[in-house]
Structures are given as C-alpha cells and as structure tokens.
Coordinates of C-alpha atoms in Angstrom, one line a residue:
Chain A
X14 CA 73.4 -18.0 51.5
X15 CA 73.5 -14.4 50.6
X16 CA 70.5 -12.9 48.7
X17 CA 71.5 -12.6 45.0
X18 CA 69.9 -9.6 43.4
X19 CA 70.9 -8.0 40.2
X20 CA 70.3 -4.3 39.3
X21 CA 70.4 -3.6 35.6
X22 CA 71.8 -0.3 34.4
X23 CA 70.8 1.1 31.0
X24 CA 72.4 4.2 29.5
X25 CA 70.3 6.9 31.2
X26 CA 69.3 5.0 34.2
X27 CA 69.7 7.2 37.2
X28 CA 68.1 5.3 40.2
X29 CA 70.3 2.2 39.8
X30 CA 72.6 3.2 42.7
X31 CA 69.6 4.0 44.9
X32 CA 68.1 0.6 44.0
X33 CA 71.3 -1.2 44.8
X34 CA 71.7 0.7 48.0
X35 CA 68.2 -0.2 49.1
X36 CA 68.7 -3.9 48.4
X37 CA 72.0 -3.9 50.3
X38 CA 70.4 -2.1 53.2
X39 CA 67.7 -4.7 53.5
X40 CA 69.4 -7.9 52.3
X41 CA 72.8 -7.2 54.0
X42 CA 74.7 -8.2 50.9
X43 CA 75.5 -6.0 47.8
X44 CA 73.5 -6.3 44.7
X45 CA 75.2 -7.4 41.5
X46 CA 75.4 -4.5 39.0
X47 CA 74.7 -5.6 35.4
X48 CA 75.2 -3.4 32.3
X49 CA 72.6 -3.3 29.5
X50 CA 74.9 -4.6 26.9
X51 CA 75.6 -7.8 28.8
X52 CA 73.9 -10.7 27.0
X53 CA 73.7 -12.9 30.1
X54 CA 72.6 -12.5 33.7
X55 CA 74.5 -13.8 36.6
X56 CA 73.2 -17.3 37.6
X57 CA 71.0 -18.2 40.6
X58 CA 69.4 -14.8 40.9
X59 CA 66.8 -14.3 43.6
X60 CA 65.7 -10.9 42.2
X61 CA 66.2 -8.8 39.1
X62 CA 65.6 -5.0 39.6
X63 CA 65.1 -2.6 36.7
X64 CA 65.7 0.9 38.1
X65 CA 64.2 4.3 37.3
X66 CA 65.7 6.9 35.0
X67 CA 65.5 7.8 31.4
X68 CA 66.9 4.8 29.6
X69 CA 68.1 5.7 26.1
X70 CA 66.8 9.3 26.7
X71 CA 63.2 8.0 26.4
X72 CA 63.7 7.9 22.6
X73 CA 60.6 6.7 20.7
X74 CA 58.7 5.9 23.9
X75 CA 59.7 5.6 27.5
X76 CA 61.3 2.1 28.0
X77 CA 60.9 1.1 24.3
X78 CA 64.6 1.1 23.4
X79 CA 65.7 -0.6 26.7
X80 CA 63.1 -3.3 26.0
X81 CA 65.1 -4.2 22.9
X82 CA 68.5 -4.4 24.6
X83 CA 70.4 -7.7 24.8
X84 CA 70.1 -7.9 28.6
X85 CA 66.3 -7.6 28.4
X86 CA 66.1 -10.7 26.3
X87 CA 67.8 -12.4 29.2
X88 CA 65.5 -10.8 31.7
X89 CA 62.4 -11.9 29.8
X90 CA 63.7 -15.4 29.6
X91 CA 64.5 -15.4 33.3
X92 CA 61.0 -14.0 34.2
X93 CA 59.5 -16.8 32.2
X94 CA 61.5 -19.3 34.3
X95 CA 60.0 -17.6 37.4
X96 CA 62.9 -15.4 38.4
X97 CA 61.3 -12.5 40.3
X98 CA 61.6 -9.0 38.6
X99 CA 60.9 -5.6 40.2
X100 CA 60.6 -2.6 37.8
X101 CA 60.4 0.8 39.3
X102 CA 59.4 3.9 37.3
X103 CA 61.4 3.6 34.1
X104 CA 61.8 0.0 35.0
X105 CA 57.9 -0.4 35.0
X106 CA 57.9 1.3 31.6
X107 CA 60.5 -1.2 30.3
X108 CA 58.5 -4.1 31.7
X109 CA 55.3 -3.0 29.8
X110 CA 57.3 -2.4 26.6
X111 CA 58.9 -5.9 27.0
X112 CA 55.3 -7.2 27.4
X113 CA 56.2 -8.8 30.8
X114 CA 53.3 -6.7 32.2
X115 CA 50.1 -5.6 30.4
X116 CA 49.2 -2.1 29.6
X117 CA 51.3 1.0 28.8
X118 CA 52.4 4.2 30.6
X119 CA 51.3 7.4 28.8
X120 CA 52.2 11.0 29.4
X121 CA 50.8 12.3 32.7
X122 CA 47.3 13.5 32.2
X123 CA 48.3 17.0 33.5
X124 CA 51.2 17.1 31.1
X125 CA 53.6 17.9 34.0
X126 CA 56.4 16.0 35.5
X127 CA 55.1 15.0 38.9
X128 CA 57.8 14.8 41.7
X129 CA 56.5 14.5 45.2
X130 CA 55.6 12.0 47.9
X131 CA 52.1 10.5 47.3
X132 CA 49.8 8.3 49.4
X133 CA 49.2 4.8 48.0
X134 CA 46.7 2.2 49.0
X135 CA 48.0 -1.4 49.3
X136 CA 45.5 -3.3 47.2
X137 CA 47.1 -6.8 47.3
X138 CA 49.0 -7.7 50.5
X139 CA 49.2 -11.3 49.6
X140 CA 51.8 -11.1 46.8
X141 CA 55.5 -12.0 47.4
X142 CA 56.4 -8.3 47.0
X143 CA 53.7 -6.9 49.3
X144 CA 53.2 -9.5 52.0
X145 CA 54.8 -7.2 54.6
X146 CA 51.9 -4.7 54.2
X147 CA 48.3 -4.9 55.3
X148 CA 45.6 -4.9 52.7
X149 CA 44.0 -1.5 52.5
X150 CA 46.9 0.2 54.3
X151 CA 47.9 3.7 53.2
X152 CA 51.6 4.2 52.6
X153 CA 53.6 7.2 51.4
X154 CA 56.2 6.7 48.6
X155 CA 57.8 9.3 46.4
X156 CA 57.0 9.5 42.7
X157 CA 59.1 11.3 40.0
X158 CA 57.9 10.8 36.5
X159 CA 56.5 12.3 33.3
X160 CA 55.0 9.2 31.8
X161 CA 53.2 7.4 34.6
X162 CA 49.6 7.5 33.4
X163 CA 48.8 3.8 33.3
X164 CA 46.6 2.7 30.5
X165 CA 45.1 -0.6 29.5
X166 CA 41.8 -1.4 27.8
X167 CA 38.7 -2.0 30.1
X168 CA 38.8 -5.7 29.6
X169 CA 42.5 -5.9 30.7
X170 CA 41.8 -3.6 33.7
X171 CA 38.8 -5.8 34.8
X172 CA 41.0 -8.9 34.5
X173 CA 43.8 -7.3 36.5
X174 CA 41.4 -6.3 39.3
X175 CA 39.6 -9.6 39.2
X176 CA 42.9 -11.5 39.6
X177 CA 44.3 -9.3 42.4
X178 CA 47.0 -8.0 40.2
X179 CA 46.7 -4.4 41.2
X180 CA 49.4 -4.1 43.9
X181 CA 49.0 -0.4 44.7
X182 CA 46.6 2.4 43.8
X183 CA 47.2 6.1 44.2
X184 CA 45.1 7.3 47.2
X185 CA 45.3 10.8 45.7
X186 CA 45.3 12.4 42.3
X187 CA 48.7 11.8 40.6
X188 CA 49.0 11.3 36.9
X189 CA 45.6 10.3 35.5
X190 CA 46.2 6.5 35.7
X191 CA 43.3 4.3 34.8
X192 CA 41.5 3.3 38.0
X193 CA 44.4 5.0 39.9
X194 CA 46.7 2.1 39.3
X195 CA 50.2 2.6 40.6
X196 CA 51.6 -0.9 40.5
X197 CA 50.8 -4.1 38.6
X198 CA 51.7 -7.7 39.2
X199 CA 52.2 -10.5 36.7
X200 CA 49.8 -13.5 36.7
X201 CA 52.2 -15.5 38.9
X202 CA 52.9 -12.5 41.2
X203 CA 56.6 -12.7 40.6
X204 CA 56.9 -9.6 38.4
X205 CA 56.0 -6.2 39.9
X206 CA 56.0 -2.9 38.1
X207 CA 55.3 0.3 39.9
X208 CA 55.8 4.0 39.2
X209 CA 56.4 5.1 42.8
X210 CA 60.0 4.6 44.1
X211 CA 60.1 2.3 47.2
X212 CA 64.0 2.5 47.1
X213 CA 63.7 6.2 48.0
X214 CA 61.7 5.4 51.2
X215 CA 64.1 3.1 53.1
X216 CA 64.9 5.1 56.2
X217 CA 62.9 7.4 58.3
X218 CA 64.5 10.9 58.1
X219 CA 64.8 13.0 61.2
X220 CA 62.8 15.6 59.4
X221 CA 59.6 13.7 58.3
X222 CA 59.2 15.8 55.1
X223 CA 62.5 14.5 53.9
X224 CA 61.3 10.9 53.7
X225 CA 59.9 7.9 55.4
X226 CA 60.5 4.2 55.4
X227 CA 57.3 2.9 53.8
X228 CA 59.2 1.4 50.9
X229 CA 61.4 -0.8 53.1
X230 CA 58.8 -3.5 53.7
X231 CA 58.6 -4.1 49.9
X232 CA 62.2 -5.1 49.9
X233 CA 61.8 -7.0 53.1
X234 CA 58.9 -8.9 51.6
X235 CA 60.9 -9.7 48.5
X236 CA 63.8 -10.9 50.7
X237 CA 61.5 -13.1 52.8
X238 CA 59.7 -14.5 49.7
X239 CA 62.5 -15.0 47.3
X240 CA 65.7 -15.7 49.4
X241 CA 66.9 -19.2 48.7
X242 CA 67.6 -20.9 52.0
Chain B
X10 CA 62.9 2.9 -1.1
X11 CA 61.3 5.5 1.1
X12 CA 58.5 4.4 3.4
X13 CA 56.6 6.5 5.9
X14 CA 55.1 5.0 9.0
X15 CA 52.4 7.1 10.7
X16 CA 51.9 6.2 14.4
X17 CA 48.8 7.4 16.1
X18 CA 47.3 7.0 19.5
X19 CA 44.3 4.7 19.3
X20 CA 40.9 6.3 19.6
X21 CA 39.9 6.6 23.3
X22 CA 43.5 6.9 24.5
X23 CA 43.9 10.2 26.2
X24 CA 46.3 12.6 24.4
X25 CA 47.2 15.3 26.9
X26 CA 49.6 16.9 24.4
X27 CA 46.9 17.1 21.7
X28 CA 44.6 18.6 24.3
X29 CA 47.1 21.3 25.3
X30 CA 47.8 22.2 21.6
X31 CA 44.0 22.3 21.1
X32 CA 43.7 24.9 23.9
X33 CA 46.6 26.8 22.5
X34 CA 45.0 27.0 19.0
X35 CA 41.9 28.3 20.6
X36 CA 43.9 30.8 22.6
X37 CA 45.4 32.1 19.4
X38 CA 41.8 32.8 18.2
X39 CA 41.3 30.0 15.8
X40 CA 37.7 29.0 15.9
X41 CA 36.2 25.7 14.9
X42 CA 39.0 23.4 16.1
X43 CA 37.1 20.3 17.1
X44 CA 40.0 18.1 18.3
X45 CA 43.7 17.7 18.1
X46 CA 45.6 14.4 18.2
X47 CA 49.4 14.2 18.0
X48 CA 51.1 11.3 16.4
X49 CA 54.5 10.5 15.0
X50 CA 55.9 10.3 11.5
X51 CA 58.8 7.9 11.0
X52 CA 60.6 7.9 7.6
X53 CA 62.4 4.7 6.7
X54 CA 65.0 4.4 4.0
X55 CA 64.9 0.7 3.1
X56 CA 66.6 -1.6 0.7
X57 CA 64.6 -2.0 -2.5
X58 CA 62.2 -4.9 -2.3
X59 CA 61.7 -4.9 1.4
X60 CA 58.3 -6.4 1.8
X61 CA 55.4 -5.0 3.6
X62 CA 55.2 -7.9 6.0
X63 CA 58.7 -7.1 7.2
X64 CA 57.8 -3.4 7.7
X65 CA 54.7 -4.5 9.7
X66 CA 56.9 -6.5 11.9
X67 CA 59.2 -3.5 12.5
X68 CA 56.1 -1.5 13.5
X69 CA 54.7 -4.2 15.8
X70 CA 58.0 -5.0 17.5
X71 CA 59.3 -1.5 18.0
X72 CA 58.0 1.5 16.0
X73 CA 54.5 1.4 17.6
X74 CA 53.3 0.1 20.9
X75 CA 50.1 -1.6 19.8
X76 CA 48.6 -1.5 23.3
X77 CA 48.1 2.2 22.8
X78 CA 49.0 3.0 19.2
X79 CA 47.9 2.1 15.7
X80 CA 50.1 2.6 12.6
X81 CA 49.8 2.9 8.9
X82 CA 52.5 2.3 6.3
X83 CA 52.8 4.5 3.2
X84 CA 54.9 3.9 0.2
X85 CA 55.5 0.2 0.6
X86 CA 55.6 -1.9 -2.5

C-alpha cells in the first residue's frame, strides 16, 4: 500500500511544497496536502509533516498561532495515538508551542537570520527517523531561520540527553542552541522536530555547493519505519 | 475593563535583542546601563467581570510561553 503522508500548510508556510516533493521523491507516492483550517486529518496516516516557513507571520512567537489552529488539535491527538510527526524549522517551533516536544526556540544568539548549509552530528541513529544514519556520523543539511536557538532548562536537557532524545547536534556554531541541539525526539521516538531542512537535501547537485543528499536518508528511514505493509 | 499583561523572558534565558540594545545605549554614550531585557506588553479589553483565573489561562495557553517567559497581569479585578 502506498505510503500515506500528510503535509500541513499554514498561512505563511513556505516549505510545504519542498516537503511534499521530498516525500514523493522517496516514497514514490504523492503526499496529501492539508490546510490549516481543516479540523480533521485524513485517516490511516503513516506520517504527518509540519513544514518550514513563517506561519501566521510569526505573530506573538514563532509557531504560537499555528499551535492554536484547528488542524493542530487533530495533529496533537494523532501524535498521542502514535502517528509519527516530523516538524522542520517552523514545524519544530509549532511542535514546541503545541507542547508535543519540550523546550522552545529563541531568537538566534547572534541576532541574525542564519541561511547556509551546516554540519550536523547524528547523535541517535536508533530512532525511526534516523535509523538510516550511523551514530556519530557528520552530515550536511541547510538551515534557514531566525529563531532556532533551542532552549530548555538544565534538568530537561539532561533528561533529553539521558534518554537519547537528541537526534542531531550542530557540529559547528549556528544559532546559540543549548548544548548545540539541532533536533529533538519525543519520548516514544515518533515525533521529531529539527531546525535544519532535510527536504532541501534530497538530491546531489552536479555542483556540490548547490546541495547534497544527506537529508534523503531521514525520509528513507521514516518510510522504512512507518510504512504500513 | 482594561487589563495589561506584561510578558518577560525568565531570568537566565538569553535575550540577544536586549543585549544588542544594551550595546547601542552604550554606543550613544549612556553610562551606567547594567542590563537591558526586552519583553512584551499586551493590552486586553475584556468584558467587565472577567476573572483573573480566566486571564491567567489566556496567558498560560497563548500569550506567554511559560517554558521561557513569565507574565504579570495588571488591572484585573
């Protein structure tokens, strides 16, 4: 059966097409596009993806308004039933605002919007989203954000590290994130939030500086882990 | 009734915006600026009799992110 993934579009999302395109490239079937005002998700989903962008113009706080939208109530309920959720960039901000992941994303420590490809270290290669990587591997994925500075109190950070819930760390300075955290997993490993954009690293470009394929294995891992037979 | 909600970053949470403004004040020649923290003022016009518990819920659910921010409510009855 075809892999059933939904990509949620909020007003101001701008990476939703990239996300849908990446999922289709890897899964071989198109993602279902869902609008923020929809109260219900399609049934039997194998993955819900929250894309990057500036939902609701980042009013109040990045992700805060989206977290109150009707579709997010359905996403929270689905996540609580164990439906896998991937949030990238603004999607990660929405997941923290919706309290599906701990912590918050503050303004970058350097005050600047950071838009470049960064090196990441794969910290946990045993999760359903990261099983295609090797633990400790360095990968290169683009970032493009203003509010990517991950914050949680020391106790929460210790817990996340102790439980293997740090999926990725920045291997170079990026945005001032606590303990260089770039991606965080839920306790059951089925919700992943990350600031870097794996959907922008799906194909190796002929000119290496134009992009690599290190993000592809994240989608391949999700497909292998979550596809219903 | 008019209610003001002040939302502040919790102590210990880095405020890069406040730091930049701090440096700018020093650059303008103002001496003795020890620290600058930037928060948010939200003015609510509420139906008379809205109780403080309801306003607190508004703050906890949306107006403040209590992971990083604290809030105070002024003018509630």
